[in-house]
């Protein structure tokens, strides 16, 4: 159990009296990095274990979501490193096209310039300059958290190697006819002037208006409803369901489109829901994705009515108006013509906004580059179905299949200057040439490169293998691909996870990019509300790290990490975790002061006390339990197991039960000191992946070892003379100590009920003969502050517990009459409460009419009153008799 430890007995002065995280964490982390503990080597003969970090945006800073996921990934890789794996946790950053370009454009705006004043080449150079100067702040913050990443392998989605990977896979997909160019409806930001992905669209409830408009005249008329009245200028049809009897006479006819001199057809399409609204919908193929599909089915023209900035480009009266100005103007004009049948405002409905600038997104028909996802998505689904990739928790698989089985083609072009430029060249005669990374682009007059760049998710979709050197067959790729675990939030399963699966299977000949997808929830505040920068509940984890230490933040996050479930967190919980790290520090310091050591082997079983055997048995079971929880990604459960073992069993019970032995000295004290050293050694090892700073500091002091980062992970507890498959277990010792705990717990409860102070000593007679408790009398007396019985001892209270009897002399320790009077008063109040509750619940008229929640509250009051009566009656019975 103590392999990698040196023969060492540490003086207590090695540890300060108080743990100061700010003084320990920074220097200790730099020492870990300088000594190369986190570096992984492809030449190693150790089995590989690989996690690639979800690359944070170069513009980003550490938020609680990062801290949460990084804590869990760090715990996984630290444990595997200790288990003897060549553990690689690969770091890096994403170039974050829109976000980064916006940062630099904001700088230029402060100088009174735009990117167009600089030109593409100079602007791109300016972005690189910004990246070198300001980007990557989050990397330093990751060090604060304790991320055990291999910094020698840090990657960036636009570095030379990853750029080559992007160009390579684009070329292969293009040659395989899986990339094409076409006009489709996309999400368009009129502020950023680019297409944006679905994940870059944030939906919120906006107060708009719903207007119902009559199209056509007389019997040849119908009513449509819309929240975007301005788009009616681009209507090219009205659609109804083919089975809707109300409109069968209109299908195939043309009706007048208000405010224009055009007529449009009425078409029958099964997309229309005849039960919703009037059962008739306006069709604007150039400005709505559903309408676009209807238009394709019925060969309708696509009429664009606004430009890239959301300004109306058609129909004289509205020409040049912003889309929202045009909305009011169009409604006003329709009112003048008597075309408005109904209005509803405010009308709350879900509206998409650009996640970067908060501008309302406009569905827009645009010529873009697309990935044909059907065969790629099929492969991504099959890899999970046939077991090559496991999704954890398993119930998240349905969401994954819902997405990959119904995926639409992916728009990969962005109208930006920062990013991977699309490797397509257009010739003067309409030629289109895709250029690979080792090919020369065509030259000559009239040849131009496509001006768009690729969606950021295109390059990050290659992350698990491009970071290892693909498309070259590198030793890193051979050693560390495929990666073992992708740990990420369930919110990006559709966007990033699915894309990595598609690209990884395609590029790596069917070998999936990871063996397990471990999905986490999202961090929320202590009341379960989503944290947001716009809300006062957003928390900067660095503030908590400064105040409580990084270990405390990490432990709090891990304790909340149930697979797939959201994680509530509040400052009180971080403070409680800080108390835990302090407890680990103080208890270890106490143990060192009392001779705890790892020197030599554990004593043979026959020399161990029942208390020693109990804690070693519990230690062995805890290691096995923690291992099982790790393998099942049950971070909350393993953290709880660690917490209760360390605080409750080691510090509150074993140390306290052993104090009489330590104070007495002698051979048994030396045995227990060696046992305590063993327990602390193993306990600090299994705590290390979650709280690495405090554990490494304590373990090196305890053992004289170099670092916990590369120390061995414990497997089983081995006690000479008591070897058994699966480790040391002693059920008899566990049962014996359980009796001791029962006695101490029951008597403590009685003392509290009698109003005795914690440190108040009470004379007691312990009748323990015939029970295993005899050997623990000294410890029981010390834990319960029980004095030996004197000559004038008079048992005023007797407690039978665990087969023994504890007789207490409370005379002189409490005012019996005053206590009897107080308890009698409390008993009367409880009996009155019980009677009132029973009366109400016995009234059938009341119960029948009262709201259910009111009845439940009264039932709860009755239950509590009955429990209070039983408790107080017992307390009165235990009072000394006059």
Coordinates of N, CA and C in Angstrom, one line a residue, residues 112-208:
X112 N -12.2 54.3 -34.3 CA -12.9 54.9 -35.4 C -12.7 54.2 -36.7
X113 N -12.4 52.9 -36.7 CA -12.1 52.1 -37.9 C -13.0 50.9 -38.0
X114 N -13.1 50.3 -39.1 CA -13.7 49.0 -39.3 C -12.7 48.0 -40.0
X115 N -13.0 46.8 -40.0 CA -12.1 45.8 -40.6 C -11.9 46.1 -42.1
X116 N -12.9 46.7 -42.7 CA -12.8 47.0 -44.2 C -11.7 48.2 -44.4
X117 N -11.5 49.0 -43.4 CA -10.5 50.0 -43.5 C -9.1 49.3 -43.6
X118 N -8.9 48.2 -42.9 CA -7.6 47.5 -42.8 C -7.4 46.6 -44.0
X119 N -8.5 46.0 -44.5 CA -8.4 44.9 -45.5 C -8.2 43.6 -44.8
X120 N -8.5 42.5 -45.5 CA -8.5 41.2 -44.9 C -7.2 40.8 -44.4
X121 N -6.1 40.9 -45.1 CA -4.8 40.5 -44.6 C -4.4 41.2 -43.4
X122 N -4.5 42.5 -43.4 CA -4.1 43.3 -42.2 C -5.0 43.0 -41.0
X123 N -6.3 42.9 -41.3 CA -7.2 42.6 -40.2 C -6.9 41.2 -39.6
X124 N -6.6 40.2 -40.4 CA -6.2 38.9 -39.8 C -5.0 39.0 -39.0
X125 N -4.0 39.7 -39.5 CA -2.8 39.9 -38.7 C -3.1 40.6 -37.4
X126 N -4.0 41.5 -37.4 CA -4.4 42.2 -36.1 C -5.1 41.2 -35.1
X127 N -5.9 40.3 -35.7 CA -6.5 39.3 -34.8 C -5.4 38.4 -34.2
X128 N -4.4 37.9 -35.0 CA -3.3 37.1 -34.4 C -2.6 37.9 -33.3
X129 N -2.4 39.2 -33.5 CA -1.8 40.0 -32.5 C -2.6 40.1 -31.3
X130 N -3.9 40.2 -31.4 CA -4.8 40.2 -30.2 C -4.7 38.9 -29.5
X131 N -4.7 37.8 -30.3 CA -4.7 36.5 -29.7 C -3.4 36.3 -28.9
X132 N -2.3 36.8 -29.4 CA -1.0 36.6 -28.7 C -0.9 37.5 -27.4
X133 N -1.6 38.6 -27.5 CA -1.5 39.6 -26.4 C -2.6 39.3 -25.3
X134 N -3.8 39.0 -25.7 CA -4.9 38.9 -24.8 C -5.6 37.5 -24.7
X135 N -5.4 36.7 -25.8 CA -6.0 35.4 -25.8 C -5.4 34.5 -24.8
X136 N -6.2 33.5 -24.5 CA -5.6 32.4 -23.6 C -5.5 32.7 -22.2
X137 N -6.3 33.7 -21.7 CA -6.3 34.0 -20.3 C -6.8 32.8 -19.5
X138 N -7.6 32.1 -20.1 CA -8.2 30.9 -19.4 C -7.1 29.9 -19.1
X139 N -6.1 29.8 -19.9 CA -5.0 28.8 -19.7 C -4.3 29.0 -18.3
X140 N -4.1 30.3 -18.0 CA -3.5 30.6 -16.7 C -4.5 30.2 -15.6
X141 N -5.8 30.4 -15.8 CA -6.8 30.1 -14.8 C -6.9 28.6 -14.6
X142 N -6.7 27.9 -15.7 CA -6.7 26.4 -15.5 C -5.6 25.9 -14.6
X143 N -4.5 26.6 -14.6 CA -3.4 26.3 -13.7 C -3.8 26.6 -12.2
X144 N -4.6 27.6 -12.0 CA -5.1 27.9 -10.7 C -6.0 26.8 -10.2
X145 N -6.7 26.2 -11.1 CA -7.6 25.1 -10.7 C -6.9 23.9 -10.4
X146 N -5.7 23.7 -11.0 CA -4.9 22.5 -10.7 C -5.0 21.5 -11.9
X147 N -5.4 22.0 -13.1 CA -5.5 21.1 -14.2 C -4.2 20.4 -14.5
X148 N -4.2 19.1 -14.5 CA -3.0 18.3 -14.7 C -2.8 17.9 -16.2
X149 N -2.8 19.0 -17.0 CA -2.7 18.8 -18.5 C -1.2 18.8 -18.9
X150 N -1.0 18.1 -20.1 CA 0.3 18.1 -20.6 C 0.6 19.4 -21.5
X151 N 1.1 20.4 -20.8 CA 1.3 21.7 -21.5 C 2.2 21.6 -22.6
X152 N 3.1 20.6 -22.7 CA 4.0 20.5 -23.8 C 3.3 20.2 -25.1
X153 N 2.0 19.8 -25.0 CA 1.2 19.4 -26.2 C 0.1 20.4 -26.5
X154 N 0.1 21.6 -25.9 CA -0.9 22.5 -26.1 C -1.2 22.8 -27.6
X155 N -2.4 22.8 -28.0 CA -2.8 23.0 -29.4 C -3.8 24.2 -29.5
X156 N -3.9 24.7 -30.7 CA -4.8 25.8 -31.1 C -5.4 25.4 -32.4
X157 N -6.7 25.6 -32.6 CA -7.4 25.1 -33.7 C -6.9 25.8 -35.0
X158 N -6.1 26.9 -35.0 CA -5.6 27.5 -36.2 C -4.1 27.4 -36.2
X159 N -3.5 26.5 -35.4 CA -2.0 26.3 -35.6 C -1.7 25.6 -36.9
X160 N -0.5 25.4 -37.2 CA -0.1 24.9 -38.5 C -0.6 23.5 -38.7
X161 N -0.4 22.7 -37.7 CA -0.8 21.3 -37.8 C -2.3 21.1 -38.0
X162 N -3.1 21.8 -37.2 CA -4.5 21.6 -37.2 C -5.1 22.3 -38.5
X163 N -4.5 23.3 -39.0 CA -4.9 23.9 -40.3 C -4.7 22.9 -41.4
X164 N -3.6 22.2 -41.4 CA -3.4 21.1 -42.4 C -4.5 20.0 -42.3
X165 N -4.9 19.7 -41.0 CA -5.9 18.7 -40.9 C -7.2 19.2 -41.4
X166 N -7.5 20.4 -41.2 CA -8.8 21.0 -41.7 C -8.8 20.9 -43.2
X167 N -7.8 21.4 -43.8 CA -7.7 21.4 -45.3 C -7.8 20.0 -45.9
X168 N -7.1 19.1 -45.2 CA -7.1 17.7 -45.6 C -8.5 17.1 -45.6
X169 N -9.2 17.2 -44.5 CA -10.5 16.6 -44.5 C -11.5 17.3 -45.4
X170 N -11.4 18.6 -45.5 CA -12.3 19.3 -46.5 C -12.1 18.7 -47.9
X171 N -10.9 18.6 -48.3 CA -10.6 18.0 -49.6 C -11.1 16.6 -49.8
X172 N -11.0 15.8 -48.7 CA -11.5 14.4 -48.8 C -13.0 14.4 -48.9
X173 N -13.6 15.2 -48.1 CA -15.1 15.2 -48.1 C -15.6 15.8 -49.4
X174 N -14.9 16.8 -49.9 CA -15.3 17.4 -51.2 C -15.2 16.3 -52.4
X175 N -14.0 15.6 -52.4 CA -13.8 14.6 -53.4 C -14.8 13.5 -53.3
X176 N -15.3 13.2 -52.1 CA -16.3 12.1 -51.9 C -17.7 12.6 -52.0
X177 N -17.8 13.9 -52.5 CA -19.1 14.5 -52.8 C -20.0 14.6 -51.5
X178 N -19.3 14.8 -50.4 CA -20.0 15.0 -49.1 C -19.9 16.5 -48.7
X179 N -19.3 17.3 -49.5 CA -19.4 18.8 -49.3 C -19.8 19.4 -50.6
X180 N -20.8 20.2 -50.5 CA -21.4 20.9 -51.7 C -21.8 22.3 -51.4
X181 N -22.1 23.1 -52.5 CA -22.5 24.4 -52.3 C -23.9 24.6 -52.8
X182 N -24.8 25.2 -52.0 CA -26.2 25.4 -52.4 C -26.8 26.5 -51.7
X183 N -27.9 26.9 -52.2 CA -28.7 28.0 -51.6 C -29.7 27.4 -50.7
X184 N -29.7 27.7 -49.4 CA -30.5 27.2 -48.4 C -30.9 28.3 -47.4
X185 N -31.8 28.0 -46.5 CA -32.2 28.9 -45.4 C -31.2 28.6 -44.3
X186 N -30.6 29.7 -43.7 CA -29.7 29.6 -42.6 C -30.0 30.6 -41.5
X187 N -29.4 30.4 -40.4 CA -29.5 31.5 -39.3 C -28.6 32.6 -39.7
X188 N -29.1 33.8 -39.8 CA -28.3 34.9 -40.2 C -28.3 36.0 -39.1
X189 N -27.1 36.5 -38.8 CA -27.0 37.6 -37.8 C -26.8 38.9 -38.6
X190 N -27.8 39.8 -38.6 CA -27.7 41.1 -39.3 C -26.6 42.0 -38.7
X191 N -26.2 41.7 -37.5 CA -25.1 42.5 -36.9 C -23.7 42.0 -37.2
X192 N -23.6 40.7 -37.0 CA -22.3 40.0 -37.3 C -22.1 39.8 -38.8
X193 N -23.2 39.9 -39.6 CA -23.2 39.7 -41.0 C -22.6 38.4 -41.4
X194 N -23.1 37.3 -40.8 CA -22.6 36.0 -41.1 C -23.7 35.0 -40.8
X195 N -23.6 33.8 -41.4 CA -24.4 32.7 -41.0 C -23.9 32.2 -39.6
X196 N -24.7 31.7 -38.8 CA -24.3 31.2 -37.5 C -24.9 29.8 -37.3
X197 N -24.2 29.0 -36.5 CA -24.7 27.7 -36.2 C -25.9 27.7 -35.2
X198 N -26.6 26.5 -35.1 CA -27.7 26.4 -34.2 C -27.3 26.7 -32.8
X199 N -26.1 26.3 -32.4 CA -25.6 26.4 -31.0 C -25.3 27.9 -30.7
X200 N -25.1 28.7 -31.7 CA -24.9 30.1 -31.5 C -26.1 31.0 -31.5
X201 N -27.3 30.3 -31.5 CA -28.6 30.9 -31.4 C -29.2 30.7 -30.1
X202 N -29.5 31.7 -29.3 CA -30.1 31.6 -28.0 C -31.5 32.0 -28.1
X203 N -32.4 31.2 -27.6 CA -33.8 31.5 -27.7 C -34.3 32.1 -26.4
X204 N -35.2 33.1 -26.5 CA -35.8 33.7 -25.3 C -37.2 34.1 -25.7
X205 N -38.0 34.2 -24.6 CA -39.4 34.7 -24.8 C -39.4 36.2 -25.0
X206 N -39.8 36.6 -26.2 CA -40.0 38.1 -26.5 C -41.4 38.5 -26.6
X207 N -41.7 39.7 -26.3 CA -43.0 40.3 -26.4 C -43.2 40.8 -27.8
X208 N -43.9 40.1 -28.7 CA -44.1 40.6 -30.0 C -45.6 40.8 -30.3

